[in-house]
Coordinates of C-alpha atoms in Angstrom, one line a residue:
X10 CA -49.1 -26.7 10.4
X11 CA -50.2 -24.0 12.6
X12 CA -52.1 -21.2 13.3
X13 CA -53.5 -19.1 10.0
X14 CA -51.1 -16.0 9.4
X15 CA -50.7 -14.2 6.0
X16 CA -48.6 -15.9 3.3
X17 CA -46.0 -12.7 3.7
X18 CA -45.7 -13.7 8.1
X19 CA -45.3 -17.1 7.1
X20 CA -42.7 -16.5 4.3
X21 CA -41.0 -14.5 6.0
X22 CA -40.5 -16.7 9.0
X23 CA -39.2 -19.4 6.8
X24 CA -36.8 -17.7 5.0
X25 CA -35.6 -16.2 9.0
X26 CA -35.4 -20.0 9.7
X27 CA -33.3 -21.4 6.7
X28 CA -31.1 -18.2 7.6
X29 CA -32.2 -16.3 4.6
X30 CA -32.7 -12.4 5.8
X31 CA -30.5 -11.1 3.0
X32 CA -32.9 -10.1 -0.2
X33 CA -31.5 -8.9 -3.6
X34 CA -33.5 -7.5 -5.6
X35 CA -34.8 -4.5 -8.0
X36 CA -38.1 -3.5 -6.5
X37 CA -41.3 -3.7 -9.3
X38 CA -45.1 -2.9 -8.9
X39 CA -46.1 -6.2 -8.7
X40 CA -43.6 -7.1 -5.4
X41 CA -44.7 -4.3 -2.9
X42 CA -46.9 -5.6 -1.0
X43 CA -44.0 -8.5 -0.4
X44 CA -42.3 -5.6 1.8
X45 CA -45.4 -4.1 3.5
X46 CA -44.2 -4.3 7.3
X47 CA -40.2 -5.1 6.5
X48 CA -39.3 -7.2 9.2
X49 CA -36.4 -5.2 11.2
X50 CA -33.9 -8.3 11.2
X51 CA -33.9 -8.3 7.1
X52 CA -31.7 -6.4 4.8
X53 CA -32.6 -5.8 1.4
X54 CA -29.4 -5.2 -1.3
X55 CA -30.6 -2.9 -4.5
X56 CA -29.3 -3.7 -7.5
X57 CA -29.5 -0.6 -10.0
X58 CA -30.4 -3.4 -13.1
X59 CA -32.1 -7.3 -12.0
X60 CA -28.6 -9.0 -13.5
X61 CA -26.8 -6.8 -11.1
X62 CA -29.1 -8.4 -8.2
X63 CA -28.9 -11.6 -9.4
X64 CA -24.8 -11.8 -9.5
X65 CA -24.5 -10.1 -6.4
X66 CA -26.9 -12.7 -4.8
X67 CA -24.8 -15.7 -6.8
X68 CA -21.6 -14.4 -5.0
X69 CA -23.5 -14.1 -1.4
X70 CA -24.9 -17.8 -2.2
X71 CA -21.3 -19.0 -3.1
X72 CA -19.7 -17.2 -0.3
X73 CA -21.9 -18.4 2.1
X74 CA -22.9 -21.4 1.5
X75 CA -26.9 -21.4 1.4
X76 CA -29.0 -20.6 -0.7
X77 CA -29.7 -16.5 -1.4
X78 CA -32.9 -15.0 -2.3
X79 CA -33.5 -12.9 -5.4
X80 CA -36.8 -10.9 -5.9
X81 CA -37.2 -9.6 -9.5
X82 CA -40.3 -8.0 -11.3
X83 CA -42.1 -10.2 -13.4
X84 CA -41.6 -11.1 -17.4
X85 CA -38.8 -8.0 -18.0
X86 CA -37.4 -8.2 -14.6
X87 CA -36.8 -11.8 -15.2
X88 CA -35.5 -11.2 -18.0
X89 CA -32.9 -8.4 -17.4
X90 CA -31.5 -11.3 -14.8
X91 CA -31.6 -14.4 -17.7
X92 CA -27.7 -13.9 -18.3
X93 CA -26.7 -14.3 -14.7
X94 CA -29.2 -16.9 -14.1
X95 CA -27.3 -19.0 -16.9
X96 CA -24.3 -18.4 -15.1
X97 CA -25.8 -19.1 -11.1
X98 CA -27.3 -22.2 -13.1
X99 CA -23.3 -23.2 -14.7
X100 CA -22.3 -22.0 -11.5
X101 CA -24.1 -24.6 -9.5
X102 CA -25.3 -22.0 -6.7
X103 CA -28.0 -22.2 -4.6
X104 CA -30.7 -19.3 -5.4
X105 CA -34.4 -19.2 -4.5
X106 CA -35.5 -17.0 -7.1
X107 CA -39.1 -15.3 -6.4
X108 CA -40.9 -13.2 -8.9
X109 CA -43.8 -11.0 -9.5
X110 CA -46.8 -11.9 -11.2
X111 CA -50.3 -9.7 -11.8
X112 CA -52.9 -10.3 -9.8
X113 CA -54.9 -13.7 -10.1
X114 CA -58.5 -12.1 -10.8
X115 CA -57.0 -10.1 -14.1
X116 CA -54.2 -12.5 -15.1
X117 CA -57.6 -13.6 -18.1
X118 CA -57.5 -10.4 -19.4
X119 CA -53.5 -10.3 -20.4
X120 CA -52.9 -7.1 -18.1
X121 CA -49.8 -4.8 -18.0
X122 CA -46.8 -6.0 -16.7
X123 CA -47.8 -10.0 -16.2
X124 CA -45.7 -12.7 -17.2
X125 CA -47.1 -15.1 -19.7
X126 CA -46.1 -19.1 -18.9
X127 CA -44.6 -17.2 -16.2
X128 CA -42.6 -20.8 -14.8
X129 CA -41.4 -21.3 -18.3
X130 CA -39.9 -18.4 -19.0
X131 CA -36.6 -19.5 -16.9
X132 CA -36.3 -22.7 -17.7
X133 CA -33.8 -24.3 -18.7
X134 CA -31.7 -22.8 -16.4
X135 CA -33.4 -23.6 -13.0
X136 CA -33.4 -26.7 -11.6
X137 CA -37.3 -26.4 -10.2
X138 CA -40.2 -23.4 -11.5
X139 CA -43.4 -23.4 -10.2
X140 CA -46.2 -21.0 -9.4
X141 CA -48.7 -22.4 -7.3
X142 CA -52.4 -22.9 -7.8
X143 CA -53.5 -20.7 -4.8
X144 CA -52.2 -17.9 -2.3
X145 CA -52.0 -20.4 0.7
X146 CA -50.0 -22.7 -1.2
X147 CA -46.9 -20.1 -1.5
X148 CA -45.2 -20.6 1.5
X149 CA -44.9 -24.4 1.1
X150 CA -43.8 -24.0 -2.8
X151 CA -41.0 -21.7 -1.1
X152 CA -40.1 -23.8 1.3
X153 CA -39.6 -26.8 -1.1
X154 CA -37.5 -24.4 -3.5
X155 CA -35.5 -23.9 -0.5
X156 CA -34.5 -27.2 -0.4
X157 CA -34.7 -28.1 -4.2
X158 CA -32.1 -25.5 -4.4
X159 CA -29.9 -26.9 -1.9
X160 CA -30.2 -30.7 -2.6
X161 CA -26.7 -31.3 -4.3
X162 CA -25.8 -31.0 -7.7
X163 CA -27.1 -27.9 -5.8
X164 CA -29.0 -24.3 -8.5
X165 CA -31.5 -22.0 -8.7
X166 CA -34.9 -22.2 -8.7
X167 CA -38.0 -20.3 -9.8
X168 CA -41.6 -19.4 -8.0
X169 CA -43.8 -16.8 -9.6
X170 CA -46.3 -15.0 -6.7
X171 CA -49.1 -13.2 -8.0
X172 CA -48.7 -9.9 -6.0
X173 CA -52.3 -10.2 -4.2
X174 CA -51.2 -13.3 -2.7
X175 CA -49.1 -12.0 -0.3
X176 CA -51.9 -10.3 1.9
X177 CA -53.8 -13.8 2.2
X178 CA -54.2 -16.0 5.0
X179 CA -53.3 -19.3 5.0
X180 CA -51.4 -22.5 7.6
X181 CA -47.5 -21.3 7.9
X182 CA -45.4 -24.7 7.3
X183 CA -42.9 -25.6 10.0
X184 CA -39.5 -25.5 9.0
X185 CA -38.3 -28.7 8.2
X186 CA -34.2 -30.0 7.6
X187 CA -33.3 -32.4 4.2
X188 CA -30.2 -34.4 4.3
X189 CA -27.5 -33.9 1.6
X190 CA -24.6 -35.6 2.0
X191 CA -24.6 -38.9 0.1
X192 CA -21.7 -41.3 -0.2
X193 CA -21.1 -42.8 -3.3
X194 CA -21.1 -46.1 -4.8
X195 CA -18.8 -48.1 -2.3
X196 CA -17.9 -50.7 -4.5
X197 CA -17.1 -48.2 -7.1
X198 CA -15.1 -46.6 -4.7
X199 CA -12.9 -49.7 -3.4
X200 CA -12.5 -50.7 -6.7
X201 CA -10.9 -47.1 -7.4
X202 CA -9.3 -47.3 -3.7
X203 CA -7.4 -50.4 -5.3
X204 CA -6.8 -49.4 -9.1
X205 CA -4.8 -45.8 -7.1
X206 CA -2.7 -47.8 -5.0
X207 CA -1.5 -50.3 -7.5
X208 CA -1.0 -47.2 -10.3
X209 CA 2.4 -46.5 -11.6
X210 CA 1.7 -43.1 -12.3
X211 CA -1.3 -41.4 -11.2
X212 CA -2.4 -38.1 -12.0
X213 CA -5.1 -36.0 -10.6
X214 CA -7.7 -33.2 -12.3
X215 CA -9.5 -30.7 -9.9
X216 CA -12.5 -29.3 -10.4
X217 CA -14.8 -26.7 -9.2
X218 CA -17.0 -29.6 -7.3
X219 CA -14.3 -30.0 -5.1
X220 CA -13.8 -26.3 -3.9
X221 CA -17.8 -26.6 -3.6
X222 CA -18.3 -29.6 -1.3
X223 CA -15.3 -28.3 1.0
X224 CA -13.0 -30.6 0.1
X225 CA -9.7 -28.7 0.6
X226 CA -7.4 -30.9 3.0
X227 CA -9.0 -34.2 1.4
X228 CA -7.7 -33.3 -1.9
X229 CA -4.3 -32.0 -0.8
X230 CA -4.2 -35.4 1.6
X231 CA -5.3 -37.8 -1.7
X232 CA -2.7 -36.2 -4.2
X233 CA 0.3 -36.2 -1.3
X234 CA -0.3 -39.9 -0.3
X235 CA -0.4 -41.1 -3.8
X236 CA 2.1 -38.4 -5.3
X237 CA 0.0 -37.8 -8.0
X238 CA 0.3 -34.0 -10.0
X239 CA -2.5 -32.3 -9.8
X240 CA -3.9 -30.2 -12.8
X241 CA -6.9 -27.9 -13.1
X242 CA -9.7 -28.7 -15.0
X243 CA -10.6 -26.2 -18.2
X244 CA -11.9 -23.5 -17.2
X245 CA -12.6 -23.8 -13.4
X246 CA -14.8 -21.8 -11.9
X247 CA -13.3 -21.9 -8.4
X248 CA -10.0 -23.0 -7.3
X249 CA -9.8 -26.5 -5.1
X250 CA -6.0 -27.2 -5.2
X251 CA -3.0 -24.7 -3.8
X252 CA -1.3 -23.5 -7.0
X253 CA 1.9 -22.9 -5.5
X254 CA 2.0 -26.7 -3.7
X255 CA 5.0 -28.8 -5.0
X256 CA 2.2 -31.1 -6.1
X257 CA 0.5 -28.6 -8.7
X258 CA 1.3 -29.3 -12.1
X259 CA -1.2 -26.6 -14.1
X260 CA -4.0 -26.1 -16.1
X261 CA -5.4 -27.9 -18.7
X262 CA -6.5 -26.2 -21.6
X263 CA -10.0 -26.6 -22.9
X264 CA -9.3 -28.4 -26.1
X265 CA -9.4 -32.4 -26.4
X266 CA -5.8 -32.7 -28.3
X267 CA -4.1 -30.6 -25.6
X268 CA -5.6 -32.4 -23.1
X269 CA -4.7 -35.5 -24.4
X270 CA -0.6 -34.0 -24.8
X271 CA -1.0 -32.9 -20.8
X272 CA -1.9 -36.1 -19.3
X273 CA 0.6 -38.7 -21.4
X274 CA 2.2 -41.2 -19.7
X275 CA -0.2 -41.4 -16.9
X276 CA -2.0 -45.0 -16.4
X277 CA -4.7 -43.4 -13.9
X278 CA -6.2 -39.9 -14.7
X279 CA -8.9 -38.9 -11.7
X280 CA -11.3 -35.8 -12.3
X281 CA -12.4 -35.0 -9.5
X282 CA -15.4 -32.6 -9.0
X283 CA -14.9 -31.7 -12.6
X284 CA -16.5 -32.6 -16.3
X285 CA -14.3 -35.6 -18.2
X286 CA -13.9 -32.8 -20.0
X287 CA -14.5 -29.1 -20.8
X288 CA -13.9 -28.2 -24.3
X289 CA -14.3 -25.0 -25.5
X290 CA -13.2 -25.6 -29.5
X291 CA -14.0 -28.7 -31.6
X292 CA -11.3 -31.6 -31.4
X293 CA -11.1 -35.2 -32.1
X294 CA -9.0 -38.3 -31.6
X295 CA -9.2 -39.7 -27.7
X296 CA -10.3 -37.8 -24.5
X297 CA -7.2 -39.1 -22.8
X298 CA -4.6 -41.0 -23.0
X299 CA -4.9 -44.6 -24.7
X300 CA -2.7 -46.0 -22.0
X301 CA -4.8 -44.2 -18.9
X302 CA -7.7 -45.4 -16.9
X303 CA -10.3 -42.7 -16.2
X304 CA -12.2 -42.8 -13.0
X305 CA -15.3 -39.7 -12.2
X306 CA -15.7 -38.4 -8.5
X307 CA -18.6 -36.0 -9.4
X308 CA -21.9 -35.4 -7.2
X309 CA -23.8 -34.5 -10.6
X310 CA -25.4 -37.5 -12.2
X311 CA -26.4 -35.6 -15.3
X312 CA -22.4 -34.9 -15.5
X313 CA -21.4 -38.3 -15.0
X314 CA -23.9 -39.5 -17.6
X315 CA -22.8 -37.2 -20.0
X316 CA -18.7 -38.0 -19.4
X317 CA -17.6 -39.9 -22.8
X318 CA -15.4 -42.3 -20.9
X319 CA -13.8 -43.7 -17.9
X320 CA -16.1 -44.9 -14.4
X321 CA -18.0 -42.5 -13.2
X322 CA -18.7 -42.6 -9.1
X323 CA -21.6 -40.3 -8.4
X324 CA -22.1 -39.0 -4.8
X325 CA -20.1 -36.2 -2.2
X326 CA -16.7 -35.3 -3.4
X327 CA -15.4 -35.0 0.4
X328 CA -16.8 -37.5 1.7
X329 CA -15.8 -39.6 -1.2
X330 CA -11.8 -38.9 -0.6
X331 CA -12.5 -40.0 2.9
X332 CA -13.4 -43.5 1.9
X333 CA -10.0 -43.3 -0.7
X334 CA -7.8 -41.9 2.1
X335 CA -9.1 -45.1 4.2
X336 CA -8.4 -47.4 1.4
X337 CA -4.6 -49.6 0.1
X338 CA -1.6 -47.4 0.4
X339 CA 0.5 -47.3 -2.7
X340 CA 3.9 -48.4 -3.2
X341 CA 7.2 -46.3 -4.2
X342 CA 6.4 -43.6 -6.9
X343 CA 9.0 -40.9 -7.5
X344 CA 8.3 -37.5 -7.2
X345 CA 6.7 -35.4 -10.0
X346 CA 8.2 -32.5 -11.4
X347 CA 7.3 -29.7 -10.2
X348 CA 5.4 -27.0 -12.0
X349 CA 7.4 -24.0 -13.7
X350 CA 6.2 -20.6 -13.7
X351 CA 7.4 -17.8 -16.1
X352 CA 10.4 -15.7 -15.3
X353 CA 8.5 -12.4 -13.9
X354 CA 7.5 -10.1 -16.8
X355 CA 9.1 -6.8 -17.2
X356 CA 7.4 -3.7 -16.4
X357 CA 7.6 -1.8 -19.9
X358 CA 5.8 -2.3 -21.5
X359 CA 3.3 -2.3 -19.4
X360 CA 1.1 -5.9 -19.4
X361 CA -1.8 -7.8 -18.2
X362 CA 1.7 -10.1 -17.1
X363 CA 2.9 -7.7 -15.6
X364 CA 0.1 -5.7 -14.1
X365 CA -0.9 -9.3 -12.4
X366 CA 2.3 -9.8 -11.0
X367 CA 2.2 -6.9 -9.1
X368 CA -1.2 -7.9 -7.9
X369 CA 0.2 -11.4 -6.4
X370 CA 3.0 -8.9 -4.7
X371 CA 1.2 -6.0 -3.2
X372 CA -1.9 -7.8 -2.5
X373 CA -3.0 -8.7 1.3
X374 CA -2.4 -12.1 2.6
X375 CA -5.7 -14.1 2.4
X376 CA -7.5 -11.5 -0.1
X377 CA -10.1 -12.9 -2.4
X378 CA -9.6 -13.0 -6.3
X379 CA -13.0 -12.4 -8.4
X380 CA -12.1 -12.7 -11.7
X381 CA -14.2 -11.8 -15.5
X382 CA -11.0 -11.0 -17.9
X383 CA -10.9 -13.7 -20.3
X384 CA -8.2 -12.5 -22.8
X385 CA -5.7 -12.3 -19.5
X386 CA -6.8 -15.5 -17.8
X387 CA -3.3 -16.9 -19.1
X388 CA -1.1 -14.2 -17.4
X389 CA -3.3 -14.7 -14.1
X390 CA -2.5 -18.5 -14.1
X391 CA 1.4 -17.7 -14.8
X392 CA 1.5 -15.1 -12.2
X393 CA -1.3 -14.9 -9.7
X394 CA -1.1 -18.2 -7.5
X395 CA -4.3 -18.5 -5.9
X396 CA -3.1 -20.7 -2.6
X397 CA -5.9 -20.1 0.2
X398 CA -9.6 -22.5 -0.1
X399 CA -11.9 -20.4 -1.4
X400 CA -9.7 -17.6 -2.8
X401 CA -10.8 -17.6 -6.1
X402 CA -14.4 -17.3 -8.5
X403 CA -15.0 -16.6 -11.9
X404 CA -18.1 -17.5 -14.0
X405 CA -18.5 -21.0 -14.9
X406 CA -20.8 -20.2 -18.2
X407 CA -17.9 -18.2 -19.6
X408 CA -21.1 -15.6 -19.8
X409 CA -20.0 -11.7 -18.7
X410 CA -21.7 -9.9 -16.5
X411 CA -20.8 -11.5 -13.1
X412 CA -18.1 -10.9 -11.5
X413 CA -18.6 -7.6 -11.0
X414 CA -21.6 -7.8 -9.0
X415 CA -20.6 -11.4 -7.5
X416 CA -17.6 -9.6 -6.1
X417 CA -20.1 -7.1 -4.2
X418 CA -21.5 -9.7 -2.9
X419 CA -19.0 -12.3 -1.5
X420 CA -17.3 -8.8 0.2
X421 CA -20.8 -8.9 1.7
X422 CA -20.7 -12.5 2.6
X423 CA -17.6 -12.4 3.9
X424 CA -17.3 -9.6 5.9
X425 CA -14.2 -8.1 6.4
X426 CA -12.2 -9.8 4.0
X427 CA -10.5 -7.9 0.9
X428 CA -12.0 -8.5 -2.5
X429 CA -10.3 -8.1 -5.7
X430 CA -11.6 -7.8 -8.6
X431 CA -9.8 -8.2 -12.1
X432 CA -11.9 -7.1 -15.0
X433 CA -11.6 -6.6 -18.1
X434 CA -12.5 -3.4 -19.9
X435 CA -15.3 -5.1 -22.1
X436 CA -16.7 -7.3 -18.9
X437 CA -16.8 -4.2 -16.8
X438 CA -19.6 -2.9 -19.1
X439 CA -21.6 -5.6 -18.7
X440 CA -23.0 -4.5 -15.1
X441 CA -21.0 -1.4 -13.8
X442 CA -23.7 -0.8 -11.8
X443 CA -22.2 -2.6 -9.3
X444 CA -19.7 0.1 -8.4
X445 CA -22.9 1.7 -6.8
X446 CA -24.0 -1.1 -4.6
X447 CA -20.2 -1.2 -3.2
X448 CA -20.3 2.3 -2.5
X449 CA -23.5 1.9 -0.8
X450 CA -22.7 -1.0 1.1
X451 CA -19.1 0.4 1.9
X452 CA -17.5 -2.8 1.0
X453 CA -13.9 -3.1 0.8
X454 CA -14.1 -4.6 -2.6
X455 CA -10.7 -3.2 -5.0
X456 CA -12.1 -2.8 -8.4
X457 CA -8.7 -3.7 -11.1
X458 CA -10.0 -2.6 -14.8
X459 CA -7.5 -4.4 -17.0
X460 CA -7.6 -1.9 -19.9
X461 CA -6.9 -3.0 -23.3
X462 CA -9.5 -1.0 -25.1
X463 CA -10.6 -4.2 -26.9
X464 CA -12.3 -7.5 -26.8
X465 CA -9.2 -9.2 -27.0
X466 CA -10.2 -12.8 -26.3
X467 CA -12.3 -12.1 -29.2
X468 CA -9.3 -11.0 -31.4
X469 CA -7.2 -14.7 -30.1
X470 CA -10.3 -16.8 -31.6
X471 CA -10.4 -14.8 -34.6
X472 CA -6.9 -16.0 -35.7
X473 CA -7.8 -19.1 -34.8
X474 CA -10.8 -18.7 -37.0
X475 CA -9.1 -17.4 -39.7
X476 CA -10.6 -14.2 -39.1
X477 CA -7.7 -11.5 -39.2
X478 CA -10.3 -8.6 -38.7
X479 CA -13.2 -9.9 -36.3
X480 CA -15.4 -6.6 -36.5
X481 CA -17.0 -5.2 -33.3
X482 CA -13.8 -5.5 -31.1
X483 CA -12.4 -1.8 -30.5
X484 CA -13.8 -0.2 -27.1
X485 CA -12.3 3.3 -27.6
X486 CA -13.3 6.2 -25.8
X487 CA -14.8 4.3 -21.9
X488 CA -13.7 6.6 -19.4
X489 CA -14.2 3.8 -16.0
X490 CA -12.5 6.3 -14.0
X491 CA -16.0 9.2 -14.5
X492 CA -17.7 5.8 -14.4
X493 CA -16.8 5.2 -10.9
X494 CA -16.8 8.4 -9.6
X495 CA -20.1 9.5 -10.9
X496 CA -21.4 6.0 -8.6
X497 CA -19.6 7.3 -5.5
X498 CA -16.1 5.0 -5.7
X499 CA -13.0 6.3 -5.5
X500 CA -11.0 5.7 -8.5
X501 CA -7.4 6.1 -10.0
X502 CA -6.0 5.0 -14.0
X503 CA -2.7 4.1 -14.4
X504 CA -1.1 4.5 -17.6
X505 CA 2.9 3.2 -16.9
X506 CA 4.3 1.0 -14.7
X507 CA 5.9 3.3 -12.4
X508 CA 2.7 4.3 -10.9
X509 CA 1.1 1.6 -10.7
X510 CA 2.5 0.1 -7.3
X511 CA 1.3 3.5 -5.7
X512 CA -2.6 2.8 -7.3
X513 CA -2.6 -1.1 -6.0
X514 CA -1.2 -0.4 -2.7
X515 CA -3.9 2.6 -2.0
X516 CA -6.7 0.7 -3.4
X517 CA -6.1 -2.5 -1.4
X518 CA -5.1 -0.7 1.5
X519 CA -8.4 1.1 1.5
X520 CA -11.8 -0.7 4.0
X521 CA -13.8 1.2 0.9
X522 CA -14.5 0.2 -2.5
X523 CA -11.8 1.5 -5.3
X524 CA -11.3 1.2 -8.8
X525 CA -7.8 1.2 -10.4
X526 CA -7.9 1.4 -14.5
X527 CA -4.6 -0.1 -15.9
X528 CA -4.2 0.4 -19.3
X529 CA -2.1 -2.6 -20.6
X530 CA -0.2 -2.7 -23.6

């Protein structure tokens, strides 16, 4: 410990040390005296609504790699930002989360704007909450959210400051580092090291994990020395495998039965960094093959509990594939075959198919894809090949509402780098307020509205529910062109498909933000 300072100084110079002088937040009465002084070497992002702040920090987190730092107001602050704290919490992204509370002298007398059970008012979708028993204790409960949030399976966590705290003095904690890269089981692993190389046909299944722990190259090395196809888990959240290698054989979909159809024939099925598996409608019968061996690379060990089958090896996806890529080779396999996209759509009418194509075309090499438009996830995985690490995000809770904001902030992560972002006309409502914060910021983040004028995801499930008229679905009259405008983005709408190379080339060629509304047929 040293010297006393106040619990703002020595905050402050912890979050400076873990790299943390990015803050998003949307400012209440009960966090001012947080900012009294704003050190000059901080930046503070607005978010015009708390989910806004929270998605943008998710995408800042994910982007780079540490954990982010959200400041929201306390009780309805915290709970504008619940939906994207789900999602951060699905997401598996690092947040220190710090809200405000009343002041600890009225909190008996139930004053305005306190939060009640303050710590379990998040839960259960942060990995820690806490809000400590005295001012001097802050700093410390800060700094071990820090590291709570980054210890792998890494998430967001929760502490609640009472907003006289911050003027306190108390002993500012040094700065301290935590390890976080454990191998796993190394029997477990030989044992699967031996079961790949003597498999006849092994097949692979990549998860979001392995974009996560930076396991790129590992992954492509694995599936090339054993020939194995490689297929995406349901509903990934990031992408971890080049969709355009010779090697990549789809996606699977997120029901058991299809699942099961996709992975026949194979003796060996590895998920790696991925659920054994994602469903997303009931099913029954096996969750794989009877004639394949499951084996779990996962660094979650409530994940690998949960997995209904197979081995599961808990522990680092990269450096996991490093022990497999030291272990037997195989023998002779022949060569999958090689995944078949769709003939190119045609461009009347004019699709989500088609509208996506174009994107792959016009878009520039190395661009980022931020995705939230479930209804034309299909025509994205038929025509969009996402090929570079770290090229693609979407929401892992299938909650909407994020991508919006989370594109605004991996543009500001990644500085310099083009961000596109493919929305759907009901997602776009969820947080539009993040067209501001790009115009602000001046991020060169290309807004693509894909404009159906429906919840049409919501229409597929209906048939499938037997529902021929689902009610609630029809989203007539959203101008998102006004909508942009009025927040200070450029913004185009393109009705047919001869204008729409024009709109994508502008709005991709442009270092500011831009929306382009595509109405699809």
């Amino acid at each position: 410990m040293s010297a006393a300072v106040t619990v703002r100084e020595a905050v402050f110079a912890l979050l400076r040390a873990h790299g943390m002088t990015t803050i998003f937040g949307n400012p209440g009465s009960t966090e001012l005296p947080m900012f009294r002084d704003f050190p000059e070497d901080f930046r503070y992002v607005l978010g015009l609504q708390e989910s806004v702040a929270l998605g943008m920090a998710d995408g800042f987190a994910q982007a780079t790699r540490n954990a982010a730092l959200v400041n929201l107001h306390s009780a309805v602050g915290v709970g504008h930002a619940l939906g994207n704290l789900f999602t951060a919490f699905r997401n598996r992204t690092p947040l220190v989360v710090i809200a405000g509370q009343q002041a600890r002298s009225i909190l008996p007398f139930q004053p305005f704007l306190y939060a009640e059970q303050a710590t379990e008012f998040p839960k259960p979708y942060v990995k820690w909450s806490f809000e400590p028993a005295r001012a001097e204790d802050v700093p410390a409960a800060i700094a071990r959210a820090y590291h709570v949030a980054m210890q792998p399976p890494r998430g967001p966590v929760f502490v609640s400051v009472p907003v006289d705290d911050w003027d306190r003095p108390c002993e500012a904690p040094a700065p301290r580092a935590v390890g976080r890269a454990p191998r796993g089981d190394a029997r477990l692993l030989d044992e699967l090291g031996r079961a790949l190389a003597k498999a006849e046909r092994p097949v692979l299944v990549v998860g979001a994990e392995a974009a996560r722990d930076e396991a790129w190259a590992e992954t492509i090395a694995l599936a090339e020395r054993h020939l194995m196809p490689v297929w995406v888990s349901p509903m990934s959240s990031r992408n971890a495998f080049p969709e355009d290698h010779k090697l990549f054989a789809g996606f699977l979909e997120a029901s058991r039965e299809a699942i099961v159809r996709d992975l026949a024939g194979h003796d060996l099925v590895l998920a790696l960094g991925a659920p054994v598996f994602t469903y997303h409608v009931e099913g029954f019968g096996p969750h794989v093959p009877p004639e394949s061996r499951l084996y779990q690379l996962i660094d979650d060990p409530l994940v690998a509990a949960a997995s209904p089958v197979g081995t599961a090896i808990v522990g680092n996806i990269r450096e996991g594939l490093r022990e497999l890529l030291a272990g037997p080779a195989p023998g002779r396999r022949p060569e999958p075959a090689r995944f078949d996209r769709p003939n190119p759509p045609a461009p009347e009418p004019l699709t989500d198919a088609y509208l996506l194509s174009r994107v792959a075309a016009l878009r520039p090499a190395g661009s980022i894809v931020v995705e939230e438009a479930p209804s034309s996830r299909g025509a994205m995985h038929d025509f969009l090949p996402i090929t570079d690490p770290d090229g693609f995000y979407t929401c892992a809770s299938g909650g909407l509402g994020f991508s919006m904001p989370a594109a605004v902030g991996i543009a500001l992560g990644r500085p310099g780098e083009k961000v596109i972002a493919l929305i759907g006309d009901g997602s776009a409502m969820y947080a539009p307020q993040a067209l501001w914060s790009a115009a602000q910021l001046g991020l060169p983040v290309s807004f693509v509205i894909v404009n159906n004028r429906r919840y049409e995801a919501l229409l597929g499930f209906g048939r499938r529910f037997g529902v021929e008229r689902p009610v609630g679905t029809q989203l007539p009259g959203i101008d998102f062109c006004a909508l942009a405008e009025a927040q200070g983005v450029a913004a185009a709408r393109v009705e047919s498909a001869e204008r729409l190379d024009a709109a994508l080339r502008s709005a991709f060629d442009s270092p500011s933000p831009g929306l382009v509304e595509v109405v699809v047929a």
